[in-house]
PDB file of C-alpha atoms (C1' of nucleotides) in Angstrom:
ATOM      1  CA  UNK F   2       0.000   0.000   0.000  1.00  0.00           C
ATOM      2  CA  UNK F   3       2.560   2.563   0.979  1.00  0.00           C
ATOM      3  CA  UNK F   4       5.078   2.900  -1.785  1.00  0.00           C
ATOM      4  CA  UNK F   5       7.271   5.048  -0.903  1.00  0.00           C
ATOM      5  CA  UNK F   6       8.077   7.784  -3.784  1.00  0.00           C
ATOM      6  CA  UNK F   7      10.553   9.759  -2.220  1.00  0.00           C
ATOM      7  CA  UNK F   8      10.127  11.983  -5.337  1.00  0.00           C
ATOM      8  CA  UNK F   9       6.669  12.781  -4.272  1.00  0.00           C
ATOM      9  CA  UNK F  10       7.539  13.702  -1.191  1.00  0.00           C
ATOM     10  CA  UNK F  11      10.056  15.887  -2.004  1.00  0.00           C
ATOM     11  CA  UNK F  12       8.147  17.522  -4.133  1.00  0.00           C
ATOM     12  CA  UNK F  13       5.174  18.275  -1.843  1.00  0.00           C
ATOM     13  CA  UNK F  14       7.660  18.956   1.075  1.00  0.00           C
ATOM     14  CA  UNK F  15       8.598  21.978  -0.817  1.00  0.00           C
ATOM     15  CA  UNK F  16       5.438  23.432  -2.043  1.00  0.00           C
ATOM     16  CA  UNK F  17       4.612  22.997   1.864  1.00  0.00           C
ATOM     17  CA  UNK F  18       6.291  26.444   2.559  1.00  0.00           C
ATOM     18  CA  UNK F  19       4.999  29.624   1.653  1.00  0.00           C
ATOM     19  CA  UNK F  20       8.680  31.211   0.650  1.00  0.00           C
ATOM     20  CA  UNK F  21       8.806  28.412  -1.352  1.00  0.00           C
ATOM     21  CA  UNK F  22       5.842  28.447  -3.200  1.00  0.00           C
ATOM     22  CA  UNK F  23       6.657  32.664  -4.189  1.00  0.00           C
ATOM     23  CA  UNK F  24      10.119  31.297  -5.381  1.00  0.00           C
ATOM     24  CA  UNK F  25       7.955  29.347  -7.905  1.00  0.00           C
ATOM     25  CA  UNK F  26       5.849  31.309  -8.658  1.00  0.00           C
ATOM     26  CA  UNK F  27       8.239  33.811  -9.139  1.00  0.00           C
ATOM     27  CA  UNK F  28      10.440  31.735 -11.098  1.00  0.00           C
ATOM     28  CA  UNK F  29       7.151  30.616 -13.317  1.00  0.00           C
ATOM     29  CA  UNK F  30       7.683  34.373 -15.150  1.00  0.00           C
ATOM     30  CA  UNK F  31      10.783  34.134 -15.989  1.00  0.00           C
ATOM     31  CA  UNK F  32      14.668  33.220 -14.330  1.00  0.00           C
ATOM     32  CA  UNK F  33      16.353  35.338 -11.855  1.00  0.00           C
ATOM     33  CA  UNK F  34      19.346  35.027  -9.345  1.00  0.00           C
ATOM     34  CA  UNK F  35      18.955  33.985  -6.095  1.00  0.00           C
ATOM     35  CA  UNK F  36      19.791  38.179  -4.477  1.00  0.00           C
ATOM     36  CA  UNK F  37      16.162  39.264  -6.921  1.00  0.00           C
ATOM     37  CA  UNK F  38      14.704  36.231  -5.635  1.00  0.00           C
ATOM     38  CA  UNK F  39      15.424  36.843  -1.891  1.00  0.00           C
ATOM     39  CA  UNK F  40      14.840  40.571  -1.866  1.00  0.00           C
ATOM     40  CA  UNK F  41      11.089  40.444  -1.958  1.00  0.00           C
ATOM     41  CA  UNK F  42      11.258  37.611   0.959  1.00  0.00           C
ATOM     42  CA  UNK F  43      12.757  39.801   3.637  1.00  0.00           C
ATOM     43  CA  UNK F  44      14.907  36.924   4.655  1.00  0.00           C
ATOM     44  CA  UNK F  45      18.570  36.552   4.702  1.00  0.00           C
ATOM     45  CA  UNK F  46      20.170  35.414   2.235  1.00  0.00           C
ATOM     46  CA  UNK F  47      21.675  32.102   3.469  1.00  0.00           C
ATOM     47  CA  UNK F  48      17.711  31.225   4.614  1.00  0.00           C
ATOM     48  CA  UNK F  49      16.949  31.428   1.027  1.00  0.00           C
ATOM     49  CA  UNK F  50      19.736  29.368  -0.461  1.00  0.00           C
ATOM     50  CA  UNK F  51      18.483  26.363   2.010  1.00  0.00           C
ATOM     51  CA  UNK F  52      14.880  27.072   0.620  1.00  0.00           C
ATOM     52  CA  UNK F  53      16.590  26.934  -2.935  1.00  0.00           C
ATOM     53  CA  UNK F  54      18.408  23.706  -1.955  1.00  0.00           C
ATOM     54  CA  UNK F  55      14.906  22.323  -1.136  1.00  0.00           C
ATOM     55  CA  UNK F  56      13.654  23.470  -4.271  1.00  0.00           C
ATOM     56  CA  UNK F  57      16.823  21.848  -5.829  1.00  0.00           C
ATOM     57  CA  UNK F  58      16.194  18.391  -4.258  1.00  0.00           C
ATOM     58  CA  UNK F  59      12.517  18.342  -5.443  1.00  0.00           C
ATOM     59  CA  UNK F  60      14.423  18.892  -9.124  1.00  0.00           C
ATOM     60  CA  UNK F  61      11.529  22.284  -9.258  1.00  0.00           C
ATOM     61  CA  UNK F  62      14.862  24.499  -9.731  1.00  0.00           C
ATOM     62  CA  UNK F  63      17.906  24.125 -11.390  1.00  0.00           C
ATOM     63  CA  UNK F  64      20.471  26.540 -11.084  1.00  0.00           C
ATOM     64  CA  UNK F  65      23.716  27.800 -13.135  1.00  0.00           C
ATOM     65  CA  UNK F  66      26.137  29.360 -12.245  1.00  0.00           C
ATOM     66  CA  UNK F  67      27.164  32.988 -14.268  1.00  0.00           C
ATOM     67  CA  UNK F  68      30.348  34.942 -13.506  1.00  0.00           C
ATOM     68  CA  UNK F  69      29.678  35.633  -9.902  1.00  0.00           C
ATOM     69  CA  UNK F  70      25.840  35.250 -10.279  1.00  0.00           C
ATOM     70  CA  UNK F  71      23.524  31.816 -10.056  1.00  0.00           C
ATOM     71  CA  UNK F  72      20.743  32.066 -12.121  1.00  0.00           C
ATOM     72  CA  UNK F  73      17.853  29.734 -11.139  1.00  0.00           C
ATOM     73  CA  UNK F  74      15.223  28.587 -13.422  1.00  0.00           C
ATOM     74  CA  UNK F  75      11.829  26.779 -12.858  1.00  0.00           C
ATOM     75  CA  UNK F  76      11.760  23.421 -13.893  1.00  0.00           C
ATOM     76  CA  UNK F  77       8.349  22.194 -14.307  1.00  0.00           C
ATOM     77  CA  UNK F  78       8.006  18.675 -15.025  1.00  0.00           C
ATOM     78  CA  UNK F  79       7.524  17.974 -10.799  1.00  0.00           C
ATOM     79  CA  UNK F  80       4.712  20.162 -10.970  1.00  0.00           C
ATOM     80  CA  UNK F  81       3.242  17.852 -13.795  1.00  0.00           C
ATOM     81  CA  UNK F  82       4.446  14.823 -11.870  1.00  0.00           C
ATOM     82  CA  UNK F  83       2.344  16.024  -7.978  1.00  0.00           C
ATOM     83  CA  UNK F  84      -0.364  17.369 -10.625  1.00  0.00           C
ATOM     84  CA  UNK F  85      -0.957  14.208 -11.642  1.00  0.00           C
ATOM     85  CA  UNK F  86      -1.010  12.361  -8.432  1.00  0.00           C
ATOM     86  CA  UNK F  87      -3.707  14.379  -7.190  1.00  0.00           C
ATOM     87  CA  UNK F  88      -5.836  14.002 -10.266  1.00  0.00           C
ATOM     88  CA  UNK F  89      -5.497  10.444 -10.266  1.00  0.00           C
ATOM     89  CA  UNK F  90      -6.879  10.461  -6.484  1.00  0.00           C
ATOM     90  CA  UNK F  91     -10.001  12.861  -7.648  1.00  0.00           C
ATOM     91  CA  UNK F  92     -10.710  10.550 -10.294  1.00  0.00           C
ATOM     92  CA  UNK F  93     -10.755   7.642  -8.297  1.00  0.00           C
ATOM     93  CA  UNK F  94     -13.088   9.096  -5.599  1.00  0.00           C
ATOM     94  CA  UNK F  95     -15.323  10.331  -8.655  1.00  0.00           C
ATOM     95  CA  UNK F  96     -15.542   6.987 -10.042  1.00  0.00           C
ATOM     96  CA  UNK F  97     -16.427   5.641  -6.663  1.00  0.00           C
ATOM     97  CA  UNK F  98     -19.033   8.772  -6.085  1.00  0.00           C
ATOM     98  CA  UNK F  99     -20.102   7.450  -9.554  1.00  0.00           C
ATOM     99  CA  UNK F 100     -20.393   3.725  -8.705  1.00  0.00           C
ATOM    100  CA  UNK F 101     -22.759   4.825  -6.052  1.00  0.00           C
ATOM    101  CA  UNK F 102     -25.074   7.419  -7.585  1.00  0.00           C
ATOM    102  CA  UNK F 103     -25.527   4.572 -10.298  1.00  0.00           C
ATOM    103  CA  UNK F 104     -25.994   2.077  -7.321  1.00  0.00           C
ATOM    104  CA  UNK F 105     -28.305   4.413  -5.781  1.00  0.00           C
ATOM    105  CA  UNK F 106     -30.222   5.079  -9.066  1.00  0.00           C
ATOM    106  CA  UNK F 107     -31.001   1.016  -9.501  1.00  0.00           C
ATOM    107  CA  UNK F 108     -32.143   0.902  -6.015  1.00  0.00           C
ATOM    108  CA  UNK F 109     -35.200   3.586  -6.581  1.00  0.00           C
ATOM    109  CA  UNK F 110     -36.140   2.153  -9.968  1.00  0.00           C
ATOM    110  CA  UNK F 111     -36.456  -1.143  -8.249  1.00  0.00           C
ATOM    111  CA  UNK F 112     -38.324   0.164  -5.770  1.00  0.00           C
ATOM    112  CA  UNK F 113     -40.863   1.573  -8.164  1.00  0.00           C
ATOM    113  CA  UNK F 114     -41.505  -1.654  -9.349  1.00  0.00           C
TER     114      UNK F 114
ATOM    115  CA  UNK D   2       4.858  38.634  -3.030  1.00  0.00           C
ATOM    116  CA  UNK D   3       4.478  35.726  -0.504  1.00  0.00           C
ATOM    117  CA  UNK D   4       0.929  36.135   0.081  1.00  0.00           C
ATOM    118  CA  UNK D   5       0.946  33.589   3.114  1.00  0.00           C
ATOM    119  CA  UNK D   6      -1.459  31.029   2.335  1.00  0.00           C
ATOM    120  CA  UNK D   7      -1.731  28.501   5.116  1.00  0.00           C
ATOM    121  CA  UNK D   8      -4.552  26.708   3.195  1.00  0.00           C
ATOM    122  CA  UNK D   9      -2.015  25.165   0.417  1.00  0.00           C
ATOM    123  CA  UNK D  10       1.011  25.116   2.987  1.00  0.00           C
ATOM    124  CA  UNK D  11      -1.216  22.807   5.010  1.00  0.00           C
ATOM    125  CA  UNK D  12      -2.383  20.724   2.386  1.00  0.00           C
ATOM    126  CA  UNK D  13       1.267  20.526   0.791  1.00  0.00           C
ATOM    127  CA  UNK D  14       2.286  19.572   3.810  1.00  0.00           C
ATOM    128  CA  UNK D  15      -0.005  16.555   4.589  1.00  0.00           C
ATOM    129  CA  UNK D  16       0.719  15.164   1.408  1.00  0.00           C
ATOM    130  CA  UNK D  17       4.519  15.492   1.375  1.00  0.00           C
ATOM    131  CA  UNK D  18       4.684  12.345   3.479  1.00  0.00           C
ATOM    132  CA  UNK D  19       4.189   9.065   1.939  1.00  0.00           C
ATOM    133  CA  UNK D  20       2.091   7.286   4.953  1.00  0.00           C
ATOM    134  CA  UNK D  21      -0.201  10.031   4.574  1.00  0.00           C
ATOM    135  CA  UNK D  22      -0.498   9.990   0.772  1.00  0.00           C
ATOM    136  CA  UNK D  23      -1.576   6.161   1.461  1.00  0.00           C
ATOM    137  CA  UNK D  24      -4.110   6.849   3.283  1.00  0.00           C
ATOM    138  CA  UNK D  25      -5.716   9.410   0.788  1.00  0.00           C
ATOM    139  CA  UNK D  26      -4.957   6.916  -1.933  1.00  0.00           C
ATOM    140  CA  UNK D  27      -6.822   4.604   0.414  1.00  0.00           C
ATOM    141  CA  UNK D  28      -9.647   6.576   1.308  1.00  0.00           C
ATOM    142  CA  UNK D  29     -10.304   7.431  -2.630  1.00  0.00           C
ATOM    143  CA  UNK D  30     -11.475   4.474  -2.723  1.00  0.00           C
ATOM    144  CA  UNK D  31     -14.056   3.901  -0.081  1.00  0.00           C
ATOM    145  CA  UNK D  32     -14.542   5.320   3.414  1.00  0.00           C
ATOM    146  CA  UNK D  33     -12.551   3.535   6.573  1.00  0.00           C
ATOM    147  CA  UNK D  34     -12.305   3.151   9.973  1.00  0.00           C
ATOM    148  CA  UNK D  35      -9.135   4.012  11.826  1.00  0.00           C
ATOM    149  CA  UNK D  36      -7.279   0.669  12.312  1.00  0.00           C
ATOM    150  CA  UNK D  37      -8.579  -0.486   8.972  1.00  0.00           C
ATOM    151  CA  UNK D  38      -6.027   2.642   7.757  1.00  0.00           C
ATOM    152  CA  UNK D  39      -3.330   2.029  10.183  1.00  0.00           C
ATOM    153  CA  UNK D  40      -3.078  -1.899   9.276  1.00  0.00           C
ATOM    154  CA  UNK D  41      -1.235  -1.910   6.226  1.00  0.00           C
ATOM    155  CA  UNK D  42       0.935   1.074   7.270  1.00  0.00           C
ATOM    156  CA  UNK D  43       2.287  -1.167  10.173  1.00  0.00           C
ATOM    157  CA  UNK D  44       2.750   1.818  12.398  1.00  0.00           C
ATOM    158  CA  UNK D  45       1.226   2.465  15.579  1.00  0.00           C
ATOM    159  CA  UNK D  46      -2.367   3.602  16.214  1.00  0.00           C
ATOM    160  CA  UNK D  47      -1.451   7.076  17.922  1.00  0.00           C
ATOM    161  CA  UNK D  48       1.118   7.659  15.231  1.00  0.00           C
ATOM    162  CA  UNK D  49      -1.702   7.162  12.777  1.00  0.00           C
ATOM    163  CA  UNK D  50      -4.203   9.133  14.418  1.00  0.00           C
ATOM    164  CA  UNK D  51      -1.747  11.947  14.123  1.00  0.00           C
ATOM    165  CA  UNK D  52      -1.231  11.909  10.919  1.00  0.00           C
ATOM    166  CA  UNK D  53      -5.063  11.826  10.635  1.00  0.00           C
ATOM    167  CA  UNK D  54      -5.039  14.923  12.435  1.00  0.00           C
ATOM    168  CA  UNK D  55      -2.551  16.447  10.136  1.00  0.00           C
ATOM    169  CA  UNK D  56      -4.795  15.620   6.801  1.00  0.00           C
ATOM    170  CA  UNK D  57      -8.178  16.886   8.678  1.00  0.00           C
ATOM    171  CA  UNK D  58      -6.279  20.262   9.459  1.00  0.00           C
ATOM    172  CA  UNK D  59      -5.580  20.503   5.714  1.00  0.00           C
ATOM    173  CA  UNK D  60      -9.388  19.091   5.190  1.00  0.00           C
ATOM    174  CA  UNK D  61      -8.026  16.672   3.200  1.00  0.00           C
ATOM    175  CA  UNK D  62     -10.047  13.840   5.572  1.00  0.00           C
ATOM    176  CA  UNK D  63     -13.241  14.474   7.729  1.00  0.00           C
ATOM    177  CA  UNK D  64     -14.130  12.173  10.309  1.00  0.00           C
ATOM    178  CA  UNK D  65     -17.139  11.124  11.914  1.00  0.00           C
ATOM    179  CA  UNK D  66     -18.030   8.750  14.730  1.00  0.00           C
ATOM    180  CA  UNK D  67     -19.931   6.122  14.532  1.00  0.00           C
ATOM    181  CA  UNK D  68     -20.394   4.086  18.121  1.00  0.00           C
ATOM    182  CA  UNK D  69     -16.590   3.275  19.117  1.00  0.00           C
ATOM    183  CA  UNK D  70     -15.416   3.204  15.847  1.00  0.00           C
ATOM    184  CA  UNK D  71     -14.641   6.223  13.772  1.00  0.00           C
ATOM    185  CA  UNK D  72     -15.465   7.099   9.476  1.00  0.00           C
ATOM    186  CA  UNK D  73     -13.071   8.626   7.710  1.00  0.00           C
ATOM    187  CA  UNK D  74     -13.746  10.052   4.582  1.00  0.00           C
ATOM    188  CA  UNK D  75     -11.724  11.628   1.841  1.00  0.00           C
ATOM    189  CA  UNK D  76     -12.850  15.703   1.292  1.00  0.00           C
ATOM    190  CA  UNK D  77     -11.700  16.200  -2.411  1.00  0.00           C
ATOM    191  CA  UNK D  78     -11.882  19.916  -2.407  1.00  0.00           C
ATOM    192  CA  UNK D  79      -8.078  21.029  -0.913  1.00  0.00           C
ATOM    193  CA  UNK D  80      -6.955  18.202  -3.648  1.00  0.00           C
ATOM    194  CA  UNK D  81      -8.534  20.465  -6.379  1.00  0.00           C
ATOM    195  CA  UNK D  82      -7.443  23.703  -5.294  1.00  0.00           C
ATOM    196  CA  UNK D  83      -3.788  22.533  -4.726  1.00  0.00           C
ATOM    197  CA  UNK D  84      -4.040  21.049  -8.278  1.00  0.00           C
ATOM    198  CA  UNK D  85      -5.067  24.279  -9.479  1.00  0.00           C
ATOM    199  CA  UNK D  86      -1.893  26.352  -8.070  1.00  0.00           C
ATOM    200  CA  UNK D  87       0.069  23.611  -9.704  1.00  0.00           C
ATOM    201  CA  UNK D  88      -1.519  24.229 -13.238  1.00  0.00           C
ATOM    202  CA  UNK D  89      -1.496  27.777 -12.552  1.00  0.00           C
ATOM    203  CA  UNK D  90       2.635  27.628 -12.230  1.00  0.00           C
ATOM    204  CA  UNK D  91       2.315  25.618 -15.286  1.00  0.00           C
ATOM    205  CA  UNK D  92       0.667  27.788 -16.988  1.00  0.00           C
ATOM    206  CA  UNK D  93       2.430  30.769 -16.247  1.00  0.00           C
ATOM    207  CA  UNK D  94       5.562  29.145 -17.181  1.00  0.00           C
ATOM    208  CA  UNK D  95       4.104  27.822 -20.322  1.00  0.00           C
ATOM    209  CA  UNK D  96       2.922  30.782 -21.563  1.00  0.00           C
ATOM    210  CA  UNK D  97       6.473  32.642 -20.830  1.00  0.00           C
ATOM    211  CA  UNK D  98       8.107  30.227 -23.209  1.00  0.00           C
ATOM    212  CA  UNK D  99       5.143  30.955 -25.739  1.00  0.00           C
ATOM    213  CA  UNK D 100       6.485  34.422 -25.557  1.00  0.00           C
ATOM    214  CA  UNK D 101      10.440  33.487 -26.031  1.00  0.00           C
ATOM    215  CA  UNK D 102       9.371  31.404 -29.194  1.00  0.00           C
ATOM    216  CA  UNK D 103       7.017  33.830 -30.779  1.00  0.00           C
ATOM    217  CA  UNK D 104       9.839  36.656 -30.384  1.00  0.00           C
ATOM    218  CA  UNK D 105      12.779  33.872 -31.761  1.00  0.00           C
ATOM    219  CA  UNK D 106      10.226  33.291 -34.762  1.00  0.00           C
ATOM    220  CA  UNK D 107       9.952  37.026 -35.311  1.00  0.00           C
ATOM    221  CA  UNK D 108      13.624  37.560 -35.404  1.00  0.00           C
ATOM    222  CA  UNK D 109      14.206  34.759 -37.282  1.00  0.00           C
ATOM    223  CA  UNK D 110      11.883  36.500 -39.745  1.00  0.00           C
ATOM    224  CA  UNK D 111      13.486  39.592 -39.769  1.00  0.00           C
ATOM    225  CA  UNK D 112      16.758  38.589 -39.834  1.00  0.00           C
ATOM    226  CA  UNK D 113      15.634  36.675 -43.191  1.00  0.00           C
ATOM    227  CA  UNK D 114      14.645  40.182 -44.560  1.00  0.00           C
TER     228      UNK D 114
ATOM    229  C1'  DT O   5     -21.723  -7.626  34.607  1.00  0.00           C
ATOM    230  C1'  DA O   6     -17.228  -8.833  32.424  1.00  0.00           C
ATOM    231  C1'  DA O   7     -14.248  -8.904  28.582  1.00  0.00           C
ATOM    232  C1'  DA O   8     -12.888  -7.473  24.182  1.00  0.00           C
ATOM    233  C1'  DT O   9     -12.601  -3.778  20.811  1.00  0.00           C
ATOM    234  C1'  DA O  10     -11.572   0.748  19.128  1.00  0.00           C
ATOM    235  C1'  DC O  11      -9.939   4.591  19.846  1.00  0.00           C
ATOM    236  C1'  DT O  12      -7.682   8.520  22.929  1.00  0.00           C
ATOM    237  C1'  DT O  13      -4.460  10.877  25.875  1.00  0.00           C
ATOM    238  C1'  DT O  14      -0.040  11.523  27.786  1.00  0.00           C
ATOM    239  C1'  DG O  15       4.585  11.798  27.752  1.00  0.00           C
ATOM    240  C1'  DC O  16       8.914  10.850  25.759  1.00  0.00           C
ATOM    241  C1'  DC O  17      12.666  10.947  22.118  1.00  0.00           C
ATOM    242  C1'  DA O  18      15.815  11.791  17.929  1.00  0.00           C
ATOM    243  C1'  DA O  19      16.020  14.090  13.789  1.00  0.00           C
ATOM    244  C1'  DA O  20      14.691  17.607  10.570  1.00  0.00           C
ATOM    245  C1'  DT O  21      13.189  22.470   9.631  1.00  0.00           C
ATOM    246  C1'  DG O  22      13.435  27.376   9.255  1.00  0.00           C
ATOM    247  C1'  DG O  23      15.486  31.127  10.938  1.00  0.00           C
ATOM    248  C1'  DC O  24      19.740  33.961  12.207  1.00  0.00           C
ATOM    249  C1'  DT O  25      24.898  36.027  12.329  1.00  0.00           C
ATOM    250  C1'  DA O  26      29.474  36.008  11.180  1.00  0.00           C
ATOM    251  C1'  DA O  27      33.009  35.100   8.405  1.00  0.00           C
ATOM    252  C1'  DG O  28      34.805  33.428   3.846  1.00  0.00           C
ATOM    253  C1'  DC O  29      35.564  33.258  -1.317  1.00  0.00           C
ATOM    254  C1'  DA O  30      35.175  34.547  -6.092  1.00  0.00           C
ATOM    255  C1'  DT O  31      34.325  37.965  -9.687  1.00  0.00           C
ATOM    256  C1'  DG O  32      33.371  42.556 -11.828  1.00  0.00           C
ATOM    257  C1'  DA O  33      34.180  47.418 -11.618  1.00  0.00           C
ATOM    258  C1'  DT O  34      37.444  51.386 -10.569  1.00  0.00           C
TER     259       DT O  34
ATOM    260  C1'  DA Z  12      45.453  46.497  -6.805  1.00  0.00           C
ATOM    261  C1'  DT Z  13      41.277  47.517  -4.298  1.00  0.00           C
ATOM    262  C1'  DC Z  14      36.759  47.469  -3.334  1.00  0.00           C
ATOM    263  C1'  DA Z  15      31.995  46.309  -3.806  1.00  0.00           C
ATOM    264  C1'  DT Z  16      28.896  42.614  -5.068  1.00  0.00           C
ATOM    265  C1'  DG Z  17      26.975  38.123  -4.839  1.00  0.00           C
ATOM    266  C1'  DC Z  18      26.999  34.138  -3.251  1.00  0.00           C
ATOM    267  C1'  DT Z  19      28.850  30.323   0.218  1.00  0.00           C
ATOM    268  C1'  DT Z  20      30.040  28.003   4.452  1.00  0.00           C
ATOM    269  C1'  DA Z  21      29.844  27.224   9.308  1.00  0.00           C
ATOM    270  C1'  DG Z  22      27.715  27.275  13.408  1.00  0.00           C
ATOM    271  C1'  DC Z  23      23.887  28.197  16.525  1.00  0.00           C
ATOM    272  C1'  DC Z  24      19.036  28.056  18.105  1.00  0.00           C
ATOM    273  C1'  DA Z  25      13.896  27.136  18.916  1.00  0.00           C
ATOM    274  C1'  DT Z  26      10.229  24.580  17.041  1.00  0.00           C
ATOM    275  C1'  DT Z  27       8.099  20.897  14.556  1.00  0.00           C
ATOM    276  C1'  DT Z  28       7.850  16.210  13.020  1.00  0.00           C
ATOM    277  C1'  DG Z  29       7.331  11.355  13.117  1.00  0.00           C
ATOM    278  C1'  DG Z  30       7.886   7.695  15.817  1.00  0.00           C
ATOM    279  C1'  DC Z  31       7.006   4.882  20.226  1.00  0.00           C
ATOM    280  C1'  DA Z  32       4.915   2.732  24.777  1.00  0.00           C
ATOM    281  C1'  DA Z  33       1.775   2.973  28.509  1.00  0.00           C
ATOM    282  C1'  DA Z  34      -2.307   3.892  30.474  1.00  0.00           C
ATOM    283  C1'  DG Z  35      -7.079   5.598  30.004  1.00  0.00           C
ATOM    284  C1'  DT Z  36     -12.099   5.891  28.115  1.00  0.00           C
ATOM    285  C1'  DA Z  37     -16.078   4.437  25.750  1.00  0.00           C
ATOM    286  C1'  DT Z  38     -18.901   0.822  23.263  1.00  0.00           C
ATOM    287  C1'  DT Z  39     -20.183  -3.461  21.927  1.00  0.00           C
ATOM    288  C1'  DT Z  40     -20.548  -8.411  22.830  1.00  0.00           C
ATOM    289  C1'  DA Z  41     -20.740 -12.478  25.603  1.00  0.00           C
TER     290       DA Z  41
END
DNA sequence: TAAATACTTTGCCAAATGGCTAAGCATGAT
DNA sequence: ATCATGCTTAGCCATTTGGCAAAGTATTTA
């Protein structure tokens, strides 16, 4: 039951944090070095280069490094990846919702006979 | 920039751990009691129970008791809207690279001039 | 009423997380 | 060559997390 997908996790762990998530999302519009990417967080910047690690692991980030700059860049295909782990739960509780409005359906047009 | 939004930091979080993904995977599928969920993890009950705690602050589960055994259900709705913020990254980044080929093709085209 | 079942509460622990400062290193500008 | 810039490393700290065992409570069931 449990198979552990330590990509998964990863993933999720570091959409769980709100820092995180505006890295993305600022990242999603277009690449930027980690200084622009801390600025608007208020946090020091070693705090942000352990969020960006995080972001690393999860492979949501890759990073290069430019003269004395890194530039980091979203990479997407995790999001795709969690995206379609939760669809695949929503479908299965639809089907089941379905299973039983058909279920529930046969039951009143028995009754009416 | 980091609107704080403890709604998606919750859910993110209950689903970055892969006991607790199990159970939603389970509960997709039909409604359970407690122990029925903790079985196949092999942990403890308390240990369960608070990770059930942990998925009903993110909504993710609601429970209801029944006599001296308690439901748990899955609540789809957090799994939608986190779905959405991931398509909504997606997009964004999808529509930035729209942009970078549209001006490459219109360089291209003036360059053939 | 007594025993089994199904949680529930309490308290403990090691490790991970998210934050900081201070000091270091490499590169671009003067 | 010097200085400012932009990251990097090292260490510290409080809190949270994920796990457990032990003891308690509340409902069946016998």
């Amino acid at each position: 039951m449990a198979k552990h997908d330590p990509d998964l996790s990863r993933v999720f762990h570091a959409l769980s944090d709100p820092t995180r998530r505006a890295i993305v999302a600022a990242l999603a519009q277009r690449p930027l070095p980690v200084t622009a990417l801390a600025r608007p967080t208020g946090l020091s910047l070693p705090t942000v280069l352990k969020h960006l690690a995080c972001l690393e692991e999860a492979a949501l980030v890759v990073t290069e490094k430019q003269g004395r700059t890194r530039i980091c860049r979203l990479h997407p295909a995790p999001l795709a990846v969690a995206e379609g782990w939760l669809g695949a739960q929503r479908t299965e509780w639809e089907a089941r919702t379905d299973r039983l409005e058909s279920y529930a359906l046969a039951l009143m047009k028995e009754a009416r006979t």
